[in-house]
Amino acid sequence: MSTWKLQEAKEKFSEVVKRALSEGPQGITVRGESVAVLISRAECASLAHPKPGFVEFMRQSPLVGLELETERGKRA
């Protein structure tokens, strides 16, 4: 993660935003202390609504409870 001093981040705000889109989170410091992180909207959305794991995905399937034929035919 790139880190910017607050004053520099204010002066180069459009560059900080572009880097957040292309490179990922951009840290911002005040007097050497990390105080904020700028992230893209897409990254924010993925943090707010994480994708379900595989088991949860399968439990939400419209095919839950459907009887499936699991035997294979014999090969010649």
Short mmCIF file of N, CA and C in Angstrom, two decimals:
data_model
loop_
_atom_site.label_atom_id
_atom_site.label_comp_id
_atom_site.label_asym_id
_atom_site.label_seq_id
_atom_site.Cartn_x
_atom_site.Cartn_y
_atom_site.Cartn_z
N MET A 1 0.85 -1.17 0.00
CA MET A 1 0.00 0.00 0.00
C MET A 1 0.90 1.23 0.00
N SER A 2 0.62 2.14 -0.92
CA SER A 2 1.33 3.42 -0.94
C SER A 2 0.84 4.29 0.21
N THR A 3 1.74 5.12 0.73
CA THR A 3 1.39 6.00 1.83
C THR A 3 1.68 7.45 1.43
N TRP A 4 0.75 8.31 1.77
CA TRP A 4 0.85 9.74 1.45
C TRP A 4 0.73 10.56 2.72
N LYS A 5 1.54 11.63 2.82
CA LYS A 5 1.34 12.61 3.88
C LYS A 5 0.07 13.37 3.53
N LEU A 6 -0.68 13.80 4.52
CA LEU A 6 -1.95 14.46 4.28
C LEU A 6 -1.83 15.65 3.33
N GLN A 7 -0.85 16.49 3.54
CA GLN A 7 -0.69 17.67 2.70
C GLN A 7 -0.44 17.27 1.24
N GLU A 8 0.40 16.25 1.04
CA GLU A 8 0.69 15.77 -0.31
C GLU A 8 -0.56 15.15 -0.94
N ALA A 9 -1.33 14.39 -0.14
CA ALA A 9 -2.56 13.77 -0.65
C ALA A 9 -3.56 14.83 -1.08
N LYS A 10 -3.63 15.95 -0.33
CA LYS A 10 -4.55 17.04 -0.71
C LYS A 10 -4.10 17.68 -2.01
N GLU A 11 -2.80 17.90 -2.16
CA GLU A 11 -2.26 18.54 -3.36
C GLU A 11 -2.42 17.66 -4.60
N LYS A 12 -2.33 16.35 -4.41
CA LYS A 12 -2.36 15.41 -5.54
C LYS A 12 -3.56 14.47 -5.44
N PHE A 13 -4.69 15.00 -5.01
CA PHE A 13 -5.86 14.18 -4.74
C PHE A 13 -6.26 13.32 -5.93
N SER A 14 -6.29 13.90 -7.14
CA SER A 14 -6.71 13.11 -8.31
C SER A 14 -5.75 11.95 -8.56
N GLU A 15 -4.45 12.14 -8.29
CA GLU A 15 -3.49 11.05 -8.46
C GLU A 15 -3.72 9.97 -7.40
N VAL A 16 -4.02 10.38 -6.18
CA VAL A 16 -4.29 9.41 -5.10
C VAL A 16 -5.50 8.56 -5.48
N VAL A 17 -6.55 9.20 -6.01
CA VAL A 17 -7.75 8.48 -6.42
C VAL A 17 -7.42 7.51 -7.57
N LYS A 18 -6.68 7.98 -8.56
CA LYS A 18 -6.32 7.11 -9.69
C LYS A 18 -5.52 5.90 -9.22
N ARG A 19 -4.61 6.12 -8.27
CA ARG A 19 -3.82 5.00 -7.75
C ARG A 19 -4.67 4.04 -6.93
N ALA A 20 -5.65 4.57 -6.22
CA ALA A 20 -6.56 3.69 -5.47
C ALA A 20 -7.31 2.77 -6.43
N LEU A 21 -7.65 3.30 -7.61
CA LEU A 21 -8.34 2.49 -8.62
C LEU A 21 -7.41 1.46 -9.27
N SER A 22 -6.18 1.87 -9.54
CA SER A 22 -5.28 0.98 -10.29
C SER A 22 -4.38 0.11 -9.42
N GLU A 23 -3.99 0.61 -8.24
CA GLU A 23 -3.02 -0.12 -7.41
C GLU A 23 -3.59 -0.67 -6.12
N GLY A 24 -4.74 -0.14 -5.70
CA GLY A 24 -5.32 -0.60 -4.44
C GLY A 24 -5.29 0.49 -3.39
N PRO A 25 -5.54 0.14 -2.13
CA PRO A 25 -5.66 1.11 -1.05
C PRO A 25 -4.47 2.06 -0.96
N GLN A 26 -4.77 3.32 -0.61
CA GLN A 26 -3.75 4.35 -0.44
C GLN A 26 -3.84 4.87 0.99
N GLY A 27 -2.75 4.71 1.73
CA GLY A 27 -2.72 5.16 3.12
C GLY A 27 -2.44 6.65 3.22
N ILE A 28 -2.96 7.29 4.25
CA ILE A 28 -2.75 8.71 4.49
C ILE A 28 -2.29 8.87 5.94
N THR A 29 -1.21 9.66 6.10
CA THR A 29 -0.66 9.87 7.44
C THR A 29 -0.75 11.34 7.84
N VAL A 30 -0.82 11.56 9.14
CA VAL A 30 -0.75 12.90 9.73
C VAL A 30 0.34 12.84 10.80
N ARG A 31 1.36 13.68 10.64
CA ARG A 31 2.51 13.70 11.56
C ARG A 31 3.11 12.30 11.75
N GLY A 32 3.17 11.55 10.66
CA GLY A 32 3.78 10.22 10.69
C GLY A 32 2.89 9.11 11.18
N GLU A 33 1.68 9.42 11.61
CA GLU A 33 0.75 8.41 12.12
C GLU A 33 -0.28 8.08 11.05
N SER A 34 -0.48 6.80 10.77
CA SER A 34 -1.47 6.36 9.80
C SER A 34 -2.87 6.67 10.33
N VAL A 35 -3.65 7.47 9.57
CA VAL A 35 -4.96 7.89 10.07
C VAL A 35 -6.12 7.53 9.15
N ALA A 36 -5.83 7.26 7.86
CA ALA A 36 -6.93 6.99 6.93
C ALA A 36 -6.42 6.15 5.76
N VAL A 37 -7.39 5.55 5.07
CA VAL A 37 -7.09 4.78 3.86
C VAL A 37 -8.14 5.13 2.82
N LEU A 38 -7.68 5.43 1.60
CA LEU A 38 -8.59 5.69 0.49
C LEU A 38 -8.67 4.43 -0.36
N ILE A 39 -9.90 3.92 -0.57
CA ILE A 39 -10.10 2.74 -1.40
C ILE A 39 -11.12 3.03 -2.48
N SER A 40 -11.13 2.20 -3.52
CA SER A 40 -12.10 2.37 -4.61
C SER A 40 -13.49 1.95 -4.14
N ARG A 41 -14.50 2.41 -4.86
CA ARG A 41 -15.88 2.03 -4.53
C ARG A 41 -16.06 0.51 -4.65
N ALA A 42 -15.44 -0.09 -5.67
CA ALA A 42 -15.56 -1.54 -5.86
C ALA A 42 -15.00 -2.30 -4.66
N GLU A 43 -13.86 -1.83 -4.15
CA GLU A 43 -13.26 -2.50 -2.99
C GLU A 43 -14.14 -2.31 -1.75
N CYS A 44 -14.71 -1.13 -1.62
CA CYS A 44 -15.61 -0.86 -0.50
C CYS A 44 -16.82 -1.79 -0.55
N ALA A 45 -17.39 -1.94 -1.75
CA ALA A 45 -18.56 -2.82 -1.91
C ALA A 45 -18.21 -4.27 -1.58
N SER A 46 -17.02 -4.72 -1.99
CA SER A 46 -16.65 -6.11 -1.69
C SER A 46 -16.43 -6.31 -0.20
N LEU A 47 -15.99 -5.27 0.52
CA LEU A 47 -15.83 -5.38 1.96
C LEU A 47 -17.18 -5.35 2.68
N ALA A 48 -18.10 -4.55 2.15
CA ALA A 48 -19.41 -4.41 2.77
C ALA A 48 -20.30 -5.62 2.51
N HIS A 49 -20.14 -6.25 1.35
CA HIS A 49 -20.95 -7.40 0.96
C HIS A 49 -20.04 -8.51 0.44
N PRO A 50 -19.35 -9.20 1.35
CA PRO A 50 -18.43 -10.25 0.90
C PRO A 50 -19.18 -11.39 0.22
N LYS A 51 -18.51 -12.02 -0.74
CA LYS A 51 -19.10 -13.16 -1.43
C LYS A 51 -19.21 -14.33 -0.46
N PRO A 52 -20.30 -15.10 -0.57
CA PRO A 52 -20.44 -16.25 0.34
C PRO A 52 -19.40 -17.32 0.02
N GLY A 53 -19.06 -18.12 1.01
CA GLY A 53 -18.15 -19.24 0.79
C GLY A 53 -18.84 -20.32 -0.04
N PHE A 54 -18.10 -21.33 -0.42
CA PHE A 54 -18.63 -22.39 -1.29
C PHE A 54 -19.82 -23.10 -0.66
N VAL A 55 -19.72 -23.44 0.62
CA VAL A 55 -20.81 -24.17 1.29
C VAL A 55 -22.08 -23.33 1.29
N GLU A 56 -21.96 -22.04 1.64
CA GLU A 56 -23.13 -21.16 1.66
C GLU A 56 -23.70 -21.01 0.25
N PHE A 57 -22.83 -20.91 -0.74
CA PHE A 57 -23.27 -20.82 -2.14
C PHE A 57 -24.11 -22.04 -2.52
N MET A 58 -23.64 -23.23 -2.14
CA MET A 58 -24.37 -24.46 -2.47
C MET A 58 -25.70 -24.54 -1.71
N ARG A 59 -25.74 -24.06 -0.48
CA ARG A 59 -26.98 -24.08 0.31
C ARG A 59 -28.04 -23.15 -0.29
N GLN A 60 -27.62 -22.11 -0.98
CA GLN A 60 -28.56 -21.16 -1.59
C GLN A 60 -28.96 -21.57 -3.01
N SER A 61 -28.47 -22.68 -3.48
CA SER A 61 -28.76 -23.14 -4.83
C SER A 61 -30.25 -23.46 -5.00
N PRO A 62 -30.81 -23.12 -6.15
CA PRO A 62 -32.21 -23.48 -6.40
C PRO A 62 -32.39 -24.99 -6.55
N LEU A 63 -31.30 -25.74 -6.62
CA LEU A 63 -31.37 -27.20 -6.78
C LEU A 63 -31.33 -27.95 -5.44
N VAL A 64 -31.31 -27.22 -4.32
CA VAL A 64 -31.27 -27.86 -3.01
C VAL A 64 -32.49 -28.77 -2.86
N GLY A 65 -32.26 -30.01 -2.45
CA GLY A 65 -33.34 -30.96 -2.22
C GLY A 65 -33.74 -31.75 -3.46
N LEU A 66 -33.20 -31.41 -4.61
CA LEU A 66 -33.53 -32.11 -5.85
C LEU A 66 -32.81 -33.45 -5.87
N GLU A 67 -33.54 -34.51 -6.18
CA GLU A 67 -32.94 -35.83 -6.26
C GLU A 67 -32.22 -35.96 -7.60
N LEU A 68 -30.95 -36.28 -7.55
CA LEU A 68 -30.16 -36.44 -8.77
C LEU A 68 -29.71 -37.88 -8.91
N GLU A 69 -29.66 -38.34 -10.14
CA GLU A 69 -29.16 -39.69 -10.40
C GLU A 69 -27.66 -39.65 -10.32
N THR A 70 -27.09 -40.49 -9.43
CA THR A 70 -25.65 -40.44 -9.22
C THR A 70 -24.93 -41.68 -9.71
N GLU A 71 -25.66 -42.67 -10.24
CA GLU A 71 -25.00 -43.88 -10.73
C GLU A 71 -24.57 -43.67 -12.18
N ARG A 72 -23.40 -44.24 -12.50
CA ARG A 72 -22.91 -44.14 -13.86
C ARG A 72 -23.19 -45.44 -14.61
N GLY A 73 -23.40 -45.27 -15.90
CA GLY A 73 -23.57 -46.45 -16.73
C GLY A 73 -22.23 -47.14 -16.94
N LYS A 74 -22.27 -48.43 -17.28
CA LYS A 74 -21.04 -49.17 -17.53
C LYS A 74 -20.49 -48.82 -18.90
N ARG A 75 -19.19 -48.66 -18.99
CA ARG A 75 -18.54 -48.38 -20.27
C ARG A 75 -18.27 -49.69 -21.00
N ALA A 76 -18.36 -49.62 -22.29
CA ALA A 76 -18.12 -50.81 -23.09
C ALA A 76 -16.67 -50.99 -23.41
#
